Coordinates of C-alpha atoms and ligand atoms in Angstrom, one line a residue:
M1 CA 49.2 2.9 40.7
A2 CA 47.6 5.1 42.9
K3 CA 48.9 9.1 42.4
D4 CA 51.3 10.1 45.3
K5 CA 49.6 12.9 46.7
R6 CA 52.4 13.9 49.1
P7 CA 53.7 17.5 48.5
K8 CA 56.9 17.0 46.3
L9 CA 60.1 18.6 48.0
A10 CA 63.5 19.3 45.8
V11 CA 67.0 20.5 47.0
W12 CA 68.7 22.5 45.1
K13 CA 72.9 23.4 45.0
F14 CA 74.3 26.5 44.0
A15 CA 77.8 28.0 45.2
S16 CA 78.1 26.2 48.8
C17 CA 79.7 23.6 50.7
D18 CA 76.8 21.2 50.8
G19 CA 76.9 21.4 54.8
C20 CA 73.0 22.5 55.1
Q21 CA 72.0 19.9 52.5
L22 CA 73.7 17.4 55.0
S23 CA 71.6 19.0 57.8
L24 CA 68.5 17.3 56.0
L25 CA 70.2 14.5 55.8
D26 CA 71.3 14.4 59.5
C27 CA 67.6 14.5 60.2
E28 CA 68.3 10.4 60.9
D29 CA 65.5 9.9 63.4
E30 CA 63.0 12.5 61.9
L31 CA 63.7 11.5 57.9
L32 CA 61.6 8.9 57.9
E33 CA 58.8 10.8 59.2
I34 CA 59.5 13.5 56.8
A35 CA 60.0 10.9 53.7
G36 CA 56.5 10.0 54.7
A37 CA 54.6 13.2 54.8
I38 CA 56.2 14.5 51.8
N39 CA 57.7 13.3 48.6
I40 CA 61.5 14.0 48.2
A41 CA 61.5 14.3 44.6
Y42 CA 64.7 15.8 43.8
F43 CA 67.7 15.7 46.2
P44 CA 70.8 15.1 44.0
E45 CA 73.4 14.6 47.5
A46 CA 70.6 11.9 48.5
S47 CA 69.7 10.0 45.5
R48 CA 69.7 9.6 41.8
N49 CA 65.8 9.1 41.7
Y50 CA 64.8 12.2 40.1
Q51 CA 61.5 13.3 39.6
K52 CA 60.1 16.2 37.3
G53 CA 59.0 19.3 38.6
P54 CA 56.9 21.6 39.5
Y55 CA 57.8 21.2 43.3
D56 CA 55.5 22.3 46.4
I57 CA 58.8 23.3 48.3
S58 CA 62.4 23.7 47.0
L59 CA 65.1 24.1 49.5
V60 CA 68.0 26.2 47.9
E61 CA 71.5 25.9 49.2
G62 CA 74.2 28.2 48.1
S63 CA 75.1 31.8 46.3
I64 CA 74.9 32.8 43.1
T65 CA 78.5 33.2 41.5
T66 CA 78.5 32.6 37.9
P67 CA 76.0 33.7 34.8
H68 CA 75.0 29.9 34.5
D69 CA 73.8 29.8 38.0
A70 CA 72.2 33.5 37.8
A71 CA 70.2 32.0 34.7
R72 CA 69.6 28.7 36.3
I73 CA 67.8 29.8 39.4
Q74 CA 65.0 31.8 37.6
K75 CA 64.2 28.1 36.4
V76 CA 64.0 26.7 39.6
R77 CA 61.8 29.6 40.7
R78 CA 59.4 28.9 37.9
Q79 CA 59.1 25.2 39.1
S80 CA 58.8 26.1 42.8
K81 CA 55.2 26.9 44.8
Y82 CA 57.5 27.8 47.9
L83 CA 61.0 28.5 47.5
I84 CA 63.0 28.7 50.7
T85 CA 66.7 29.3 50.7
I86 CA 68.9 27.7 53.5
G87 CA 72.3 28.8 55.0
A88 CA 74.8 32.0 55.0
C89 CA 75.6 31.4 51.1
A90 CA 72.1 31.3 49.8
T91 CA 70.9 33.8 52.5
A92 CA 74.0 36.4 52.4
G93 CA 76.4 35.0 49.9
G94 CA 78.5 33.1 52.0
I95 CA 81.7 33.2 52.8
Q96 CA 82.7 33.4 49.0
S97 CA 81.4 37.0 49.0
L98 CA 84.6 38.1 50.3
R99 CA 85.5 38.4 46.7
N100 CA 83.0 41.2 46.9
F101 CA 85.3 43.8 48.9
A102 CA 88.2 42.9 46.3
D103 CA 88.6 42.5 42.5
V104 CA 88.2 39.2 41.8
R105 CA 90.1 39.2 38.6
D106 CA 93.0 39.7 41.0
F107 CA 92.1 36.2 43.1
M108 CA 91.5 34.5 39.5
R109 CA 95.2 35.8 38.7
I110 CA 96.8 34.3 41.8
V111 CA 94.9 31.0 42.2
Y112 CA 94.3 29.8 38.6
P113 CA 97.3 28.8 36.0
S114 CA 94.6 29.9 33.2
P115 CA 92.3 32.5 34.3
E116 CA 90.9 33.1 31.1
M117 CA 89.1 29.7 31.4
I118 CA 87.3 30.7 34.4
E119 CA 83.4 32.4 34.0
T120 CA 82.6 33.9 37.1
L121 CA 80.6 37.0 38.5
A122 CA 82.1 40.0 40.1
K123 CA 80.1 39.2 43.2
S124 CA 78.7 36.4 45.0
T125 CA 75.4 37.4 45.9
P126 CA 72.3 35.8 47.9
I127 CA 69.4 34.1 46.0
A128 CA 67.3 36.7 47.2
D129 CA 69.3 39.3 45.1
H130 CA 67.6 37.2 42.2
I131 CA 64.6 36.2 42.6
F132 CA 61.4 36.2 45.2
V133 CA 62.3 34.0 48.1
D134 CA 59.4 32.9 50.5
Y135 CA 61.6 32.2 53.3
E136 CA 65.2 32.6 54.6
L137 CA 66.6 30.3 57.1
R138 CA 70.0 31.5 58.5
G139 CA 73.2 29.4 59.5
C140 CA 76.4 28.0 58.7
P141 CA 75.1 25.3 58.5
I142 CA 71.6 25.7 59.4
S143 CA 70.1 24.2 62.3
K144 CA 68.2 20.9 61.5
Y145 CA 65.7 21.6 64.0
Q146 CA 65.0 24.9 62.6
L147 CA 65.1 23.5 59.0
L148 CA 62.3 20.5 60.5
E149 CA 60.2 23.4 61.9
V150 CA 60.1 25.3 58.4
I151 CA 59.1 22.3 56.4
S152 CA 56.2 21.5 58.9
A153 CA 55.2 25.0 59.0
Y154 CA 54.9 24.9 54.8
L155 CA 53.0 21.7 55.1
N156 CA 50.5 22.7 57.6
D157 CA 50.1 26.3 56.0
R158 CA 51.7 28.2 58.9
K159 CA 54.2 30.7 59.5
P160 CA 57.7 29.3 60.6
N161 CA 58.3 29.7 64.8
I162 CA 62.0 31.0 64.1
P163 CA 63.2 33.6 66.6
H164 CA 64.8 36.8 65.6
Y165 CA 66.5 37.8 68.7
S166 CA 70.2 37.7 69.3
V167 CA 72.2 35.0 70.6
C168 CA 72.5 36.6 73.7
M169 CA 69.4 35.5 74.8
E170 CA 70.2 32.0 74.2
C171 CA 73.4 32.5 76.0
K172 CA 71.6 33.6 79.1
R173 CA 69.1 31.1 79.1
K174 CA 71.7 28.5 78.9
G175 CA 73.3 29.9 81.8
N176 CA 76.9 30.7 80.3
T177 CA 79.2 33.1 81.8
C178 CA 79.2 35.8 79.1
V179 CA 82.8 35.4 77.5
M180 CA 82.7 39.5 76.8
V181 CA 82.2 40.6 80.2
A182 CA 83.9 37.9 82.3
N183 CA 86.9 37.6 79.8
G184 CA 87.0 40.6 77.7
I185 CA 86.6 38.0 74.4
P186 CA 84.9 40.1 71.6
C187 CA 81.3 38.2 70.9
L188 CA 79.1 38.9 67.9
G189 CA 76.4 37.6 70.0
P190 CA 74.6 40.5 70.8
V191 CA 74.2 41.0 67.0
T192 CA 73.9 37.7 66.0
Q193 CA 70.3 35.9 65.5
A194 CA 69.8 33.1 67.6
G195 CA 69.3 29.3 66.5
C196 CA 72.8 27.7 67.5
G197 CA 71.9 27.3 71.3
A198 CA 75.1 29.8 71.9
L199 CA 77.3 26.8 70.9
C200 CA 80.6 29.0 71.0
P201 CA 80.1 30.9 73.9
A202 CA 79.3 27.4 75.8
Y203 CA 83.0 26.7 75.1
N204 CA 84.3 29.7 76.2
R205 CA 84.6 31.0 72.8
G206 CA 83.2 34.5 71.4
C207 CA 80.3 34.4 68.3
F208 CA 81.4 35.2 65.0
G209 CA 77.9 35.5 63.7
C210 CA 77.4 32.3 61.6
F211 CA 73.5 33.0 62.0
G212 CA 73.9 36.2 60.5
P213 CA 72.4 39.7 61.7
K214 CA 69.6 39.4 64.3
E215 CA 66.5 42.1 63.8
S216 CA 67.9 45.5 64.2
P217 CA 71.6 44.9 65.3
N218 CA 73.7 47.5 67.1
T219 CA 77.1 46.8 65.1
V220 CA 78.4 50.5 65.6
S221 CA 78.1 50.2 69.7
L222 CA 79.3 46.7 69.9
A223 CA 82.3 47.5 67.4
D224 CA 82.9 50.5 69.8
R225 CA 82.7 48.5 72.7
F226 CA 85.4 46.1 71.0
L227 CA 87.6 48.9 70.4
Q228 CA 87.3 49.7 74.5
L229 CA 88.3 45.9 74.9
G230 CA 91.5 46.5 73.2
T231 CA 90.6 44.8 70.1
H232 CA 92.2 46.2 66.6
T233 CA 90.3 47.5 63.9
E234 CA 91.6 45.2 61.7
D235 CA 90.4 42.4 63.9
I236 CA 87.0 44.0 64.2
I237 CA 86.7 44.2 60.6
R238 CA 87.9 40.6 60.1
L239 CA 85.0 39.6 62.7
F240 CA 82.4 41.1 60.9
R241 CA 83.8 39.4 57.5
T242 CA 83.3 35.7 58.1
Y243 CA 80.4 33.6 56.8
N244 CA 77.8 36.6 56.5
A245 CA 80.3 39.2 55.5
Y246 CA 78.0 40.5 52.9
A247 CA 74.8 40.7 54.8
E248 CA 74.0 44.4 54.9
P249 CA 74.6 45.1 58.8
F250 CA 77.8 43.3 58.9
R251 CA 79.0 44.7 55.5
K252 CA 78.3 48.2 56.4
E253 CA 80.1 48.1 59.8
S254 CA 83.1 46.3 58.5
E255 CA 83.2 48.8 55.5
A256 CA 82.7 51.9 58.1
R257 CA 85.7 50.7 59.9
E258 CA 88.1 50.2 57.0
R259 CA 87.4 54.0 56.3
Ligands
SF4_301 S1 78.9 35.5 75.5 FE1 78.4 36.5 74.0 S2 76.3 35.6 73.4 FE2 76.9 35.0 75.5 S3 75.7 36.9 76.5 FE3 78.0 37.1 76.3 S4 78.3 38.7 74.2 FE4 76.1 37.3 74.5
SF4_302 S1 77.6 31.1 68.8 FE1 77.8 32.2 66.7 S2 79.5 31.5 65.9 FE2 79.0 29.7 67.2 S3 77.4 28.4 66.2 FE3 76.3 30.2 67.6 S4 76.0 31.8 65.9 FE4 77.6 30.2 65.3

């Protein structure tokens, strides 16, 4: 039988909700084309037909929250030529990183009847805190179009064309009315990376930052503007502490407002 020369792709899951992996499955129209260009060699969410590594591209979803996963990600790195992290959990620690602002043992005592059986790390951390990562794709969940762009870029040996500017740019391009200027609704669009097509403002809602911080975000000025709009400090802290709570600019701003 002729040897399959297509690049091998593996998809790995760590602490996460599986939403980003579903984005790959959601590429219904494009999936056949993807499967033609690459060999989906390891993707437990889609198939039990596992092929052994090494792999040309690994997509990693989820954050590191247990000692077992901290060891497992090292093995994944050793088997992967290019390793791309996908989503807020893998790139910033995810919503589960809210534990990082408190003592995880308190949560264990409240949630579990036998907390001594839980083996966990004190913090939820992004994959890049543990290993070298070739590319980080943001979003909660990621955009399937951006995922296709990143896969296609690696297949063609070029840099992925992913914008690092703000959601406001997409919002203006779409012709949305600014919810903050027109209605005084706090919106994280000015400090959040584009990628969603300004989904929330299109429905008259403020952005809550699910694509994480944009390049050089001015969180201080934005948080001051929220105060001028009458937003309480507790609500400003909450705004910065959602899916990307532990991404450095958002974390620093929420911690500064807490003091
Ligand atoms: S609604 Fe939000 S994202 Fe849109 S322009 Fe205003 S601040 Fe920016
Ligand atoms: S507008 Fe903000 S919160 Fe809404 S989908 Fe886009 S990045 Fe996420």
